Short mmCIF file of C-alpha atoms and ligand atoms in Angstrom, two decimals:
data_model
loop_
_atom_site.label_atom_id
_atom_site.label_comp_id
_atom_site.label_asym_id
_atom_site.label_seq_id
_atom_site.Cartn_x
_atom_site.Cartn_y
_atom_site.Cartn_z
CA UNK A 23 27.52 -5.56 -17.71
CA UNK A 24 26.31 -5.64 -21.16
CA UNK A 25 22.92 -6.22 -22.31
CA UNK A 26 24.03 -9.45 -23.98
CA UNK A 27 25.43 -10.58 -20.88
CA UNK A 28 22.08 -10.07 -19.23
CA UNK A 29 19.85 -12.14 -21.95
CA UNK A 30 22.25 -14.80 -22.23
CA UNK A 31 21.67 -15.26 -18.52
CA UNK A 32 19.42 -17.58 -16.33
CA UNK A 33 17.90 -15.39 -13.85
CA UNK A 34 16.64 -17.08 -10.75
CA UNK A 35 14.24 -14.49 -10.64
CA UNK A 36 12.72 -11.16 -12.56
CA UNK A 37 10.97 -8.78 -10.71
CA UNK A 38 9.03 -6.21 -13.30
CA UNK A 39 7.91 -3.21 -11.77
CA UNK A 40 10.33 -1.14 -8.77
CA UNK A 41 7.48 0.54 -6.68
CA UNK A 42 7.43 -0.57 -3.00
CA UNK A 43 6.36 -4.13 -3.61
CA UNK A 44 8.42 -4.34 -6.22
CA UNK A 45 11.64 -3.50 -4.81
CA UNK A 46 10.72 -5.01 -1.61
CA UNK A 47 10.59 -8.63 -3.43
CA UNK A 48 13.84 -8.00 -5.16
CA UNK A 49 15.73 -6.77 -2.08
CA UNK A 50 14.38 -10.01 0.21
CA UNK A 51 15.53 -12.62 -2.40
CA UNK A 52 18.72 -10.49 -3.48
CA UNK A 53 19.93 -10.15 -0.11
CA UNK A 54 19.57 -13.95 0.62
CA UNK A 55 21.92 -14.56 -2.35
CA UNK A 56 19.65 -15.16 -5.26
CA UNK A 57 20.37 -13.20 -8.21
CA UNK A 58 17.33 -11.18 -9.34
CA UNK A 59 16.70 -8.68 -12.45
CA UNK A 60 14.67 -5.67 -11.17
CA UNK A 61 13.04 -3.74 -14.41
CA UNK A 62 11.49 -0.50 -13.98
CA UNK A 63 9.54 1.75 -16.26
CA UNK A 64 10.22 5.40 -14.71
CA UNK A 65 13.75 6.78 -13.08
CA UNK A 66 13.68 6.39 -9.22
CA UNK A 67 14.99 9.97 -7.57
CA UNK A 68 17.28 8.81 -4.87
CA UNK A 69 17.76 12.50 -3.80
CA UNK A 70 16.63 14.07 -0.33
CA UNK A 71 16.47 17.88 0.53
CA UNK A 72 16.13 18.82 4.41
CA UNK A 73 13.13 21.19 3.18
CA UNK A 74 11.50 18.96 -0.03
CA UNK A 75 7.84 19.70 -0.69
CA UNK A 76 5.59 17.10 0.96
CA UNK A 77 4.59 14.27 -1.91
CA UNK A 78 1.04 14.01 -3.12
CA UNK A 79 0.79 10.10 -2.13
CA UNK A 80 1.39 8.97 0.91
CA UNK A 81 1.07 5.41 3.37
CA UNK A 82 -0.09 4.77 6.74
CA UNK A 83 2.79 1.89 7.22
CA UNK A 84 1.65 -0.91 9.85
CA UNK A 85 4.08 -2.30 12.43
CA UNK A 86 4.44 -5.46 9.97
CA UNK A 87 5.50 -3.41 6.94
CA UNK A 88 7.56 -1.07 9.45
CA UNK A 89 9.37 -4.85 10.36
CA UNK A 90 9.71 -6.31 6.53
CA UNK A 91 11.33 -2.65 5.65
CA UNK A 92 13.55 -2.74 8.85
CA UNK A 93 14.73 -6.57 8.00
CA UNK A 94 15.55 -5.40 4.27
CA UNK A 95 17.73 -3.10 6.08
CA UNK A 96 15.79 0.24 3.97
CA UNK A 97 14.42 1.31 7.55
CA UNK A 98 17.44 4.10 7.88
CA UNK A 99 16.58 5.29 4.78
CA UNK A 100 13.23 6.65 5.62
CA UNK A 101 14.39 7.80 9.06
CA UNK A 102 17.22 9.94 7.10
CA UNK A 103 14.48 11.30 5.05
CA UNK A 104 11.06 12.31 6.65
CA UNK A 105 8.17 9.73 8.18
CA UNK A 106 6.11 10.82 10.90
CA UNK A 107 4.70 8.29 13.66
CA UNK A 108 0.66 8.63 14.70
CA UNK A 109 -0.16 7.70 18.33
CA UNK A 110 -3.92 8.14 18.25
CA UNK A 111 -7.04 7.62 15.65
CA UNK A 112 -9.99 8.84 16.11
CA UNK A 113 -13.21 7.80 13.96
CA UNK A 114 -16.41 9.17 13.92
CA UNK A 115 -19.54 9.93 12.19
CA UNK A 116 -21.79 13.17 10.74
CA UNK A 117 -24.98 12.10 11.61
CA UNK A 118 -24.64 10.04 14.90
CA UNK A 119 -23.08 11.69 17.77
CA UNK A 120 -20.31 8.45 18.62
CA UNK A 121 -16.73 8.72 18.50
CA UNK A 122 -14.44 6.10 18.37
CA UNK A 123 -10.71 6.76 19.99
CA UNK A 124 -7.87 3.94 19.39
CA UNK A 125 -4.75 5.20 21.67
CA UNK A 126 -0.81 3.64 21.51
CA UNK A 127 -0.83 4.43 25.05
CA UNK A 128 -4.36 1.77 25.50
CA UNK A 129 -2.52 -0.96 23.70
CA UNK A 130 1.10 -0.29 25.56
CA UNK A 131 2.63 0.23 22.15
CA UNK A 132 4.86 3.56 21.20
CA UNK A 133 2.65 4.29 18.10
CA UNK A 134 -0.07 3.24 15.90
CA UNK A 135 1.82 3.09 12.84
CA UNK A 136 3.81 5.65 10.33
CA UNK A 137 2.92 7.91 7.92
CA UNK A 138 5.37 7.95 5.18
CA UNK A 139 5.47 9.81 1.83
CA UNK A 140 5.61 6.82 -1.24
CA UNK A 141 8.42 8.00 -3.03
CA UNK A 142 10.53 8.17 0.46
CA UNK A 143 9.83 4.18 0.87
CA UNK A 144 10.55 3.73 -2.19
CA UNK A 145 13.75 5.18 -2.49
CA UNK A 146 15.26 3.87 1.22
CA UNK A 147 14.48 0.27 -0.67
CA UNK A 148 16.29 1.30 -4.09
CA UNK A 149 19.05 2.32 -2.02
CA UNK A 150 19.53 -0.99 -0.74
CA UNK A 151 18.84 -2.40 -4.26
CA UNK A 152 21.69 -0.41 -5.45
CA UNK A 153 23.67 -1.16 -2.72
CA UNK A 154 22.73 -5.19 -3.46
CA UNK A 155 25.36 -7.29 -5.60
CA UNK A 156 22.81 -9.76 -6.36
CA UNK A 157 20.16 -7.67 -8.18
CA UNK A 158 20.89 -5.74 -11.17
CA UNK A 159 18.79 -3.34 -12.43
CA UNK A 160 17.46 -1.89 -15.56
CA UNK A 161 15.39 1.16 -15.98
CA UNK A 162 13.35 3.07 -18.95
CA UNK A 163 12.19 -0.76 -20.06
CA UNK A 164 9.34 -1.46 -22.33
CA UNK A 165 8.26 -5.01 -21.95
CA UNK A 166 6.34 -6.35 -24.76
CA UNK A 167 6.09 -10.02 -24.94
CA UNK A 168 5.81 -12.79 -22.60
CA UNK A 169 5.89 -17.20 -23.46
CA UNK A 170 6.72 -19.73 -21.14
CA UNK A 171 9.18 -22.11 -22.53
CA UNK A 172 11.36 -25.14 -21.02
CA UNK A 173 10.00 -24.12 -17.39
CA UNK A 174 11.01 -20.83 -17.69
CA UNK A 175 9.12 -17.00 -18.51
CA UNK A 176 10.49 -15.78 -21.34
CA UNK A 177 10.50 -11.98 -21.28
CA UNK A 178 10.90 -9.56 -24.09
CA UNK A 179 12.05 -5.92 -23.22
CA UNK A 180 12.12 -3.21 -26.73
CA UNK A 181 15.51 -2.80 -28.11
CA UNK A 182 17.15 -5.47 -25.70
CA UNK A 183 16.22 -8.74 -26.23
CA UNK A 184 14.37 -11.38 -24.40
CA UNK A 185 15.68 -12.63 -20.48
CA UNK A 186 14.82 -15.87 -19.29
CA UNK A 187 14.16 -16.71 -16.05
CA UNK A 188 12.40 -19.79 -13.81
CA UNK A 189 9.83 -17.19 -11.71
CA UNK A 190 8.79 -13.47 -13.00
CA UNK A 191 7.14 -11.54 -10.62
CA UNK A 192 4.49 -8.98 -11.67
CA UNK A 193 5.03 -6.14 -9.21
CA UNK A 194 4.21 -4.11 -11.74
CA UNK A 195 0.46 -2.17 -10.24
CA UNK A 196 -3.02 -1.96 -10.63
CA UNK A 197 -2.47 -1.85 -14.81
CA UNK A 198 -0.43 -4.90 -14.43
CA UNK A 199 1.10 -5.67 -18.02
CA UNK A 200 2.65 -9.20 -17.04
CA UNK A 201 -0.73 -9.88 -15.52
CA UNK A 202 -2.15 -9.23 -18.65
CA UNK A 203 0.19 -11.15 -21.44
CA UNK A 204 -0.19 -13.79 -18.62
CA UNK A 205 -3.89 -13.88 -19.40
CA UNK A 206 -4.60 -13.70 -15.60
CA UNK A 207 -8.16 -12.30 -15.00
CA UNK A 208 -9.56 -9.52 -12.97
CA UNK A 209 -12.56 -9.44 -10.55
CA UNK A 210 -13.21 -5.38 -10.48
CA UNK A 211 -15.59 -3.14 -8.52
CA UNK A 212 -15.85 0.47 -9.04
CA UNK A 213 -16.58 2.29 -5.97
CA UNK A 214 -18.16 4.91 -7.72
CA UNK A 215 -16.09 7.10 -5.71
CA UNK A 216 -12.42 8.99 -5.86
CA UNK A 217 -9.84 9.82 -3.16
CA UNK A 218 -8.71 13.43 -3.56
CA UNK A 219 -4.89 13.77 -2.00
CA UNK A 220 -2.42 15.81 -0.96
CA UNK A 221 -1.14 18.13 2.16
CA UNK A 222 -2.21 21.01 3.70
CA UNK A 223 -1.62 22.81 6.43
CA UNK A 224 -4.05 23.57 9.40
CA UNK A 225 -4.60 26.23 12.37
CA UNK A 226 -4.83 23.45 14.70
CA UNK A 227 -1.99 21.04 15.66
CA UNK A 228 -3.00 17.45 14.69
CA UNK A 229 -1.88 16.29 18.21
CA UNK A 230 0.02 13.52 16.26
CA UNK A 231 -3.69 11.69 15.33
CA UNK A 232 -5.16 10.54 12.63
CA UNK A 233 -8.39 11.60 12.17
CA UNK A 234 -11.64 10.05 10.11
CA UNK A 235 -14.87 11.50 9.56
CA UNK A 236 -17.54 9.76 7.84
CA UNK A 237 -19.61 11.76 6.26
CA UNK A 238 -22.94 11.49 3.44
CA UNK A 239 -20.39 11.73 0.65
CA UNK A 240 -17.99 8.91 1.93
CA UNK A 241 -14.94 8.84 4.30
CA UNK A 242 -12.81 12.28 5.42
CA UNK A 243 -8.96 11.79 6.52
CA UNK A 244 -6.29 13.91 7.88
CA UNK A 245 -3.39 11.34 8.41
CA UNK A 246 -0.36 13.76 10.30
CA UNK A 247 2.36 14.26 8.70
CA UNK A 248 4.45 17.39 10.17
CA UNK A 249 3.83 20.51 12.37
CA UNK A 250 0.23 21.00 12.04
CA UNK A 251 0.71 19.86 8.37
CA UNK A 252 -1.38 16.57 7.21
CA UNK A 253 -2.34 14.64 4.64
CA UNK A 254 -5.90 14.40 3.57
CA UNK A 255 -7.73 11.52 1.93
CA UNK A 256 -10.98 13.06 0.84
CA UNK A 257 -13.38 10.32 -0.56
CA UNK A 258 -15.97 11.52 -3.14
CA UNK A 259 -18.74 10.53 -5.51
CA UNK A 260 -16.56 10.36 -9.05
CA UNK A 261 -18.82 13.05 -10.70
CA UNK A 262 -16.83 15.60 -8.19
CA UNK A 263 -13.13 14.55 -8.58
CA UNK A 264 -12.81 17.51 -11.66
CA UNK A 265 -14.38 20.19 -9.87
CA UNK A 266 -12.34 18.90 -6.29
CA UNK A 267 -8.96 19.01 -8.86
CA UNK A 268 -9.83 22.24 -10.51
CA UNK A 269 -11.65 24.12 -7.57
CA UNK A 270 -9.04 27.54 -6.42
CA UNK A 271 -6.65 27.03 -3.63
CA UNK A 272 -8.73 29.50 -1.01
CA UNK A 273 -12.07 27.57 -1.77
CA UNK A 274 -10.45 24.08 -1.75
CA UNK A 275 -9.01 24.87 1.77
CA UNK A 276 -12.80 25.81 2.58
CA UNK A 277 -14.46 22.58 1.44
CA UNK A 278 -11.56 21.04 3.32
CA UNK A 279 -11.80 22.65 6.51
CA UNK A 280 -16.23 22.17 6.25
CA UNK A 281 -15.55 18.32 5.11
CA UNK A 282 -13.45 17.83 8.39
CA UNK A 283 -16.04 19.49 10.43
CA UNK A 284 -13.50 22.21 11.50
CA UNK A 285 -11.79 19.22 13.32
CA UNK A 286 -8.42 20.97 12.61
CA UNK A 287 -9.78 24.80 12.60
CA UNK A 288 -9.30 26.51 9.27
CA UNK A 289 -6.88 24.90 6.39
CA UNK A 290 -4.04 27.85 6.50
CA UNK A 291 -2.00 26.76 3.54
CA UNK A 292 -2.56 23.87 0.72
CA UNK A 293 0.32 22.30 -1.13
CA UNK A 294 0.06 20.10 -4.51
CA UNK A 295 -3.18 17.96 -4.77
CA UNK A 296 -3.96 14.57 -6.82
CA UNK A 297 -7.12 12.58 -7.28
CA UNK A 298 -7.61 8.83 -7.80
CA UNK A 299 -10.20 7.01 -8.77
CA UNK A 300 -11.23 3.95 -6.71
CA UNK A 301 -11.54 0.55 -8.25
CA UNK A 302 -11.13 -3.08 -6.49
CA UNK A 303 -9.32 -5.18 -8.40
CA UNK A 304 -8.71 -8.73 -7.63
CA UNK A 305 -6.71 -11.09 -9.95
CA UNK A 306 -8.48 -14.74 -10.42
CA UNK A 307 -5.12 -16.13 -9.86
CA UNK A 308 -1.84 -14.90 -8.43
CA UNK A 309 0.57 -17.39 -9.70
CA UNK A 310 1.21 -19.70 -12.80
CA UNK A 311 4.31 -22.09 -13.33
CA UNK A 312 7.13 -19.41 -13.66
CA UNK A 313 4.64 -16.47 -12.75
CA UNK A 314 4.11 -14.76 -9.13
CA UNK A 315 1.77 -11.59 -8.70
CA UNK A 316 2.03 -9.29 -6.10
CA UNK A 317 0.70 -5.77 -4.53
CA UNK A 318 -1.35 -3.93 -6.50
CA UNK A 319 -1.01 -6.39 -9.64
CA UNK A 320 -2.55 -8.97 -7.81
CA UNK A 321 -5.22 -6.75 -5.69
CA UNK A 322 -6.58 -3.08 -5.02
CA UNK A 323 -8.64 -2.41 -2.31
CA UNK A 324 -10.43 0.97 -1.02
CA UNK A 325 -7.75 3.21 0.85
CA UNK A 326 -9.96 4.43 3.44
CA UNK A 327 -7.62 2.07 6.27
CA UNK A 328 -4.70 2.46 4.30
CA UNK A 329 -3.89 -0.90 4.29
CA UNK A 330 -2.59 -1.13 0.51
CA UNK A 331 1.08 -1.17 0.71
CA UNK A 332 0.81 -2.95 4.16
CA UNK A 333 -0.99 -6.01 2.14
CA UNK A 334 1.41 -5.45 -0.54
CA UNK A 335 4.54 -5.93 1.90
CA UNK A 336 3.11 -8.63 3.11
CA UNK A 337 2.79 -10.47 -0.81
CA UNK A 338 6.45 -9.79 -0.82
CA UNK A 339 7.67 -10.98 2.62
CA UNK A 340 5.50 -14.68 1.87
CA UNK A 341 6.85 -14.79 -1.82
CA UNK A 342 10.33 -14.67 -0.70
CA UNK A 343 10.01 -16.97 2.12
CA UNK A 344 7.77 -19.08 -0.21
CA UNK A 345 10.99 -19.45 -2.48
CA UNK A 346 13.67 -19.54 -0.29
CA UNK A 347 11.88 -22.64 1.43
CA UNK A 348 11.84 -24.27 -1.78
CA UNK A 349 15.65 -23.69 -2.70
CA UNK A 350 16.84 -24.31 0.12
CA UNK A 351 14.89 -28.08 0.05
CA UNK A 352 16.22 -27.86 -3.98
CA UNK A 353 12.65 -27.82 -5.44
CA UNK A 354 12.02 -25.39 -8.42
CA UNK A 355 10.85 -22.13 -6.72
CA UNK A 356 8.78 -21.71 -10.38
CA UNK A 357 6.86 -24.72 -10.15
CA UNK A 358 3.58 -24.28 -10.12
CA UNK A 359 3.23 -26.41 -6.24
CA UNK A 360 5.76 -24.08 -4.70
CA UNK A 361 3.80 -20.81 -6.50
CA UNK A 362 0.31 -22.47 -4.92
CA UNK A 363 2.06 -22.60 -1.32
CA UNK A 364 1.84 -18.34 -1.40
CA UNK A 365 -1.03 -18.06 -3.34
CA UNK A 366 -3.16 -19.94 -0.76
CA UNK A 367 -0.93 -17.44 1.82
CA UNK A 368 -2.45 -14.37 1.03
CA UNK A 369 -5.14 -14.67 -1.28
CA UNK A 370 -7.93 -15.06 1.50
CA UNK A 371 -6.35 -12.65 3.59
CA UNK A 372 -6.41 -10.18 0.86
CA UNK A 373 -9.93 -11.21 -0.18
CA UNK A 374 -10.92 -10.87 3.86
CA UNK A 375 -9.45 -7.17 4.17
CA UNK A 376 -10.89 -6.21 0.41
CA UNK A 377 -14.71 -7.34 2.12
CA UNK A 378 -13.85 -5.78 5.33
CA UNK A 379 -13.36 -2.36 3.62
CA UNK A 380 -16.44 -2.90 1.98
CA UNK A 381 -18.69 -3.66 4.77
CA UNK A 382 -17.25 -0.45 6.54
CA UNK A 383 -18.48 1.62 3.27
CA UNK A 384 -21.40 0.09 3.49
CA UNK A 385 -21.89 0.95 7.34
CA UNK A 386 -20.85 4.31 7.02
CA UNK A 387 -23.14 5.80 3.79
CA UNK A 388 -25.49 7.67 5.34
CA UNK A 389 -28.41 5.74 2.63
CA UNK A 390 -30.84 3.87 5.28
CA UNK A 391 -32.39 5.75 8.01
CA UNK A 392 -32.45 2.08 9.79
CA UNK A 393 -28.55 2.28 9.63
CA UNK A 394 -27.69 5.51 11.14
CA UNK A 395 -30.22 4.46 13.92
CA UNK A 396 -27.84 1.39 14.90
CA UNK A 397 -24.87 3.83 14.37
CA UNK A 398 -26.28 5.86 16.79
CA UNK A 399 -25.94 3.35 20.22
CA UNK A 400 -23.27 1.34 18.99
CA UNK A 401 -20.83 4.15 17.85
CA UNK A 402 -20.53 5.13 22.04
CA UNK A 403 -20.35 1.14 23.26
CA UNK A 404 -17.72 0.79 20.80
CA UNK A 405 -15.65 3.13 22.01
CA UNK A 406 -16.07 1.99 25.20
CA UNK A 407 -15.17 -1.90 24.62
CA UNK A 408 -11.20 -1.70 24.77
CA UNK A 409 -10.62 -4.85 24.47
CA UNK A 410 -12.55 -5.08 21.11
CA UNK A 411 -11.09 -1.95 19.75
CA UNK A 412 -7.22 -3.07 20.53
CA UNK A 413 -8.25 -6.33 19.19
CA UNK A 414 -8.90 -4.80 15.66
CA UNK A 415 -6.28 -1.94 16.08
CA UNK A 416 -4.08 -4.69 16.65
CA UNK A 417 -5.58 -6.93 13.19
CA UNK A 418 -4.54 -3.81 11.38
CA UNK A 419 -1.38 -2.86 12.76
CA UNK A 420 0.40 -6.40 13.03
CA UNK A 421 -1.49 -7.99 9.72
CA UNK A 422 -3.72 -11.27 10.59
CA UNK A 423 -2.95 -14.41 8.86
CA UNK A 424 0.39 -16.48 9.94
CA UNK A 425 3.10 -13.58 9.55
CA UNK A 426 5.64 -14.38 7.11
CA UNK A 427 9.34 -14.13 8.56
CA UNK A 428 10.37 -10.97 7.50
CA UNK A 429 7.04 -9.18 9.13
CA UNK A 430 8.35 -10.49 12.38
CA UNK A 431 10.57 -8.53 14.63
CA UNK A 432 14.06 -11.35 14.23
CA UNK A 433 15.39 -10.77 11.00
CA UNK A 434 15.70 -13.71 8.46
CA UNK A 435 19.35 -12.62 8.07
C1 FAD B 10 -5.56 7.62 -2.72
C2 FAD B 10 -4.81 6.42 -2.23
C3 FAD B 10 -4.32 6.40 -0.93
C4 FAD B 10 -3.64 5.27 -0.45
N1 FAD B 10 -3.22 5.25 0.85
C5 FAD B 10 -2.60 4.14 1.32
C6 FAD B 10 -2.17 4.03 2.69
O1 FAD B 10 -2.32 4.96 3.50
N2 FAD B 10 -1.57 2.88 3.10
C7 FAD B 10 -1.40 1.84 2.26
O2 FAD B 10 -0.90 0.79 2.70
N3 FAD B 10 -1.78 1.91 0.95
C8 FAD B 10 -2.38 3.02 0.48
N4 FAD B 10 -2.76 3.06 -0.83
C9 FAD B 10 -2.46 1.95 -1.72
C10 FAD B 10 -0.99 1.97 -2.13
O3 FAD B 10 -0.63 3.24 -2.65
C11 FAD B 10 -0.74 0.88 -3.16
O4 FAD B 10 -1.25 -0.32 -2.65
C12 FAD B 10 0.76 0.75 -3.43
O5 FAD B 10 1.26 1.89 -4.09
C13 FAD B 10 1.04 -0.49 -4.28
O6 FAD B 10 2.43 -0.62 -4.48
P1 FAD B 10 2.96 -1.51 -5.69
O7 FAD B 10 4.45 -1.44 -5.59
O8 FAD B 10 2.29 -2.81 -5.71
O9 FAD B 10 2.45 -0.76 -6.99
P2 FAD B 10 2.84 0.69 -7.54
O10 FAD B 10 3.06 1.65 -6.44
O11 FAD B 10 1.79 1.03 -8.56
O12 FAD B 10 4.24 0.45 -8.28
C14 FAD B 10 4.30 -0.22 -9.51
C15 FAD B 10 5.68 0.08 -10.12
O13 FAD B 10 5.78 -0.63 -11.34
C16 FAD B 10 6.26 0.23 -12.35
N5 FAD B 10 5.73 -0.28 -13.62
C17 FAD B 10 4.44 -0.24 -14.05
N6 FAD B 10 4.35 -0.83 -15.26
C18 FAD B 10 5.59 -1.26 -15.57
C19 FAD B 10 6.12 -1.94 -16.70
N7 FAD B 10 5.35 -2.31 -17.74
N8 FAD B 10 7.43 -2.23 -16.72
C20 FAD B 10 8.25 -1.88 -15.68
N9 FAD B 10 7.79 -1.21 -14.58
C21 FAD B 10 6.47 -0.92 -14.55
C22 FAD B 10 5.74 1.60 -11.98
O14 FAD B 10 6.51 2.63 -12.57
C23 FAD B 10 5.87 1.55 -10.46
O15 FAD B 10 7.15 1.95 -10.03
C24 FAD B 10 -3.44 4.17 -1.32
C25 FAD B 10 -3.91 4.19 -2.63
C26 FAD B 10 -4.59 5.31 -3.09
C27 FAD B 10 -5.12 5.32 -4.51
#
């Protein structure tokens, strides 16, 4: 199709931004016969080697995102590729002697969750794009200008024109540019801390767990990935995310292995590393007439229960039902009263997770005597009351507020 083609064009929706939300969004209203322009920034690598170098980022995918991916039909994908599923976490704490352990087995479910390298969700989802009649898609795009006329977004791309459409969806990330030539506000906190990433290999087997150690310089992670290979998520004050980036291979796999508490023995081999710094963002709105935001453009929270992607998933699976209620009743899915019907969907629960992560940092610094001395009984009775911990293993594996259609096991299709 030519690019005249495509601005002369109505869209029924635009979704800017292909990352996991992104494409997720497209795929659920594509597949249901809308017909959806999916703009991209960066090239998405479709290709898959048996032996490919584990990624830098990775998710911990809940059993709600594992259903949304499996109803968009991109489940095969990752299973063709590499994913790895964690049966056990187990939490605990440097200065009291408690451990928390949540088990599969306890709750009578198979696993706990997935971890899956980013760039493998994504592409299982582009592949289904791709393979999608209904969404066409353009990559290497520079947006640059956004009005709203005769209730539609009008979007201009460099050296193509403008596209009109009646909703645009801002999957676009944290730097959300539609969220900012919408003029949408941000609430932000800076944790004052980064997450150092990447995988490494250990002299211990992982026993298919995900372990967290809490220590005086914030959370420690190794999230399994492979034989005796995990990922780590290694939480530090900001001032220390140069020297964690530029510190030798030998001496990073020390401060690893100490940060861990030995947990996993010695770190044997290290592959390619990345550091992020941690900010919560929340938008002051997620939708206008014509205007939806969701994942990361709408909301960042601290990784430390990887819960991201999952909340991300979860935008997506409630915007598309959100619209496809209102077509199929004919009301203008752009309208501002059909937009409000997701927005009031997930913006608490989003808010309630972002607080929840918060309270946990808060818990865990090791800054008031007073608070490691109630660490120090209630670390042990936790992990003792199993009906309490299945009850929140369960809040993050299966998502909390009223499940949107795709995050449920029968598919919408
Ligand atoms: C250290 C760390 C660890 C994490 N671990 C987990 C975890 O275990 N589990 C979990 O659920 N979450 C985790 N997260 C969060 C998770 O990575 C994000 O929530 C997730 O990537 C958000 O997906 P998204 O599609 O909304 O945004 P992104 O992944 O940022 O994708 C945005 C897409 O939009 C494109 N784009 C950007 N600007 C434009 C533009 N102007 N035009 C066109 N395209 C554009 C980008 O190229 C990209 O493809 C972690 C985050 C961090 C920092």
């Amino acid at each position: 199709m030519s690019n005249s083609n495509l601005t002369n064009d109505v869209w029924d929706v635009i979704v800017v931004g292909g990352g996991m939300v992104g494409s997720a969004t497209a795929l659920g209203l594509g597949q249901q016969g809308m017909k959806v322009l999916l703009l991209e920034k960066q090239p998405v690598d479709l290709d898959w080697q048996e032996n490919s170098a584990y990624q830098v980022r990775v998710s911990a995918l809940s059993r709600a995102s594992e259903k949304i991916i499996k109803n968009l039909k991109a489940w095969q994908g990752i299973e063709n590729r590499r994913f790895h599923p964690f049966t056990a976490m187990h939490v605990w704490d440097e200065v009291t002697p408690g451990e928390v352990h949540f088990s599969a087995q306890d709750m009578h479910e198979d696993n706990l969750g997935y971890i899956v390298e980013n760039n493998v969700i994504q592409a299982s989802l582009w592949e289904q794009v791709l393979a999608c009649e209904n969404i066409t898609t353009l990559i290497d795009v520079n947006i640059d200008n956004l009005v709203f006329k005769n209730n539609q977004a009008w979007l201009s791309v460099d050296n193509i024109g403008i596209f009109k459409t009646e909703l645009l969806v801002g999957a676009d990330g944290a730097f959300s540019k539609v969220r900012q030539m919408a003029n949408i506000g941000l609430d932000t906190h800076d944790y004052e801390q980064c997450a150092v990433v990447g995988c490494v290999k250990t002299e211990l087997p992982h026993e298919d767990t995900c372990w967290q150690r809490y220590t005086s310089n914030g959370p420690f992670a190794y999230l399994s990935m492979g034989n005796n290979v995990s990922s780590i998520a290694w939480y530090l004050p900001s001032d220390k995310m140069q020297w964690a980036l530029d510190l030798p291979d030998d001496e990073f796999s020390k401060e690893i292995a100490k940060a861990s508490d030995y947990r996993l023995g010695q770190v044997v081999e290290v592959a390619e590393r990345g550091a992020f710094p941690l900010v919560r963002r929340h938008a002051e709105h997620y939708v206008k007439p014509n205007l939806a935001l969701v994942g990361d453009a709408a909301h960042t929270i601290h990784p430390q229960a990887g819960q991201g992607v999952n909340l991300g998933l979860l935008d997506a699976a409630a915007l598309v039902e959100t619209i496809l209620n209102a077509k199929q009743l004919n009301k203008p899915w752009g309208s501002f009263s059909v937009l409000r019907k997701y927005e009031r969907w997930r913006r608490g629960d989003n808010a309630l997770v972002q607080r929840s992560m918060e309270g946990f940092d808060w818990f865990f610094k090791q800054d008031m005597a007073l608070k490691s001395y109630i660490r120090k009984p209630l670390l042990p009775l936790a992990n003792k009351l199993t009906l309490v911990k299945n009850w929140l293993m369960g809040q993050a594996l299966n998502g909390r507020e009223a499940l949107p259609k795709l995050a449920k096991s029968e598919s919408i299709h």
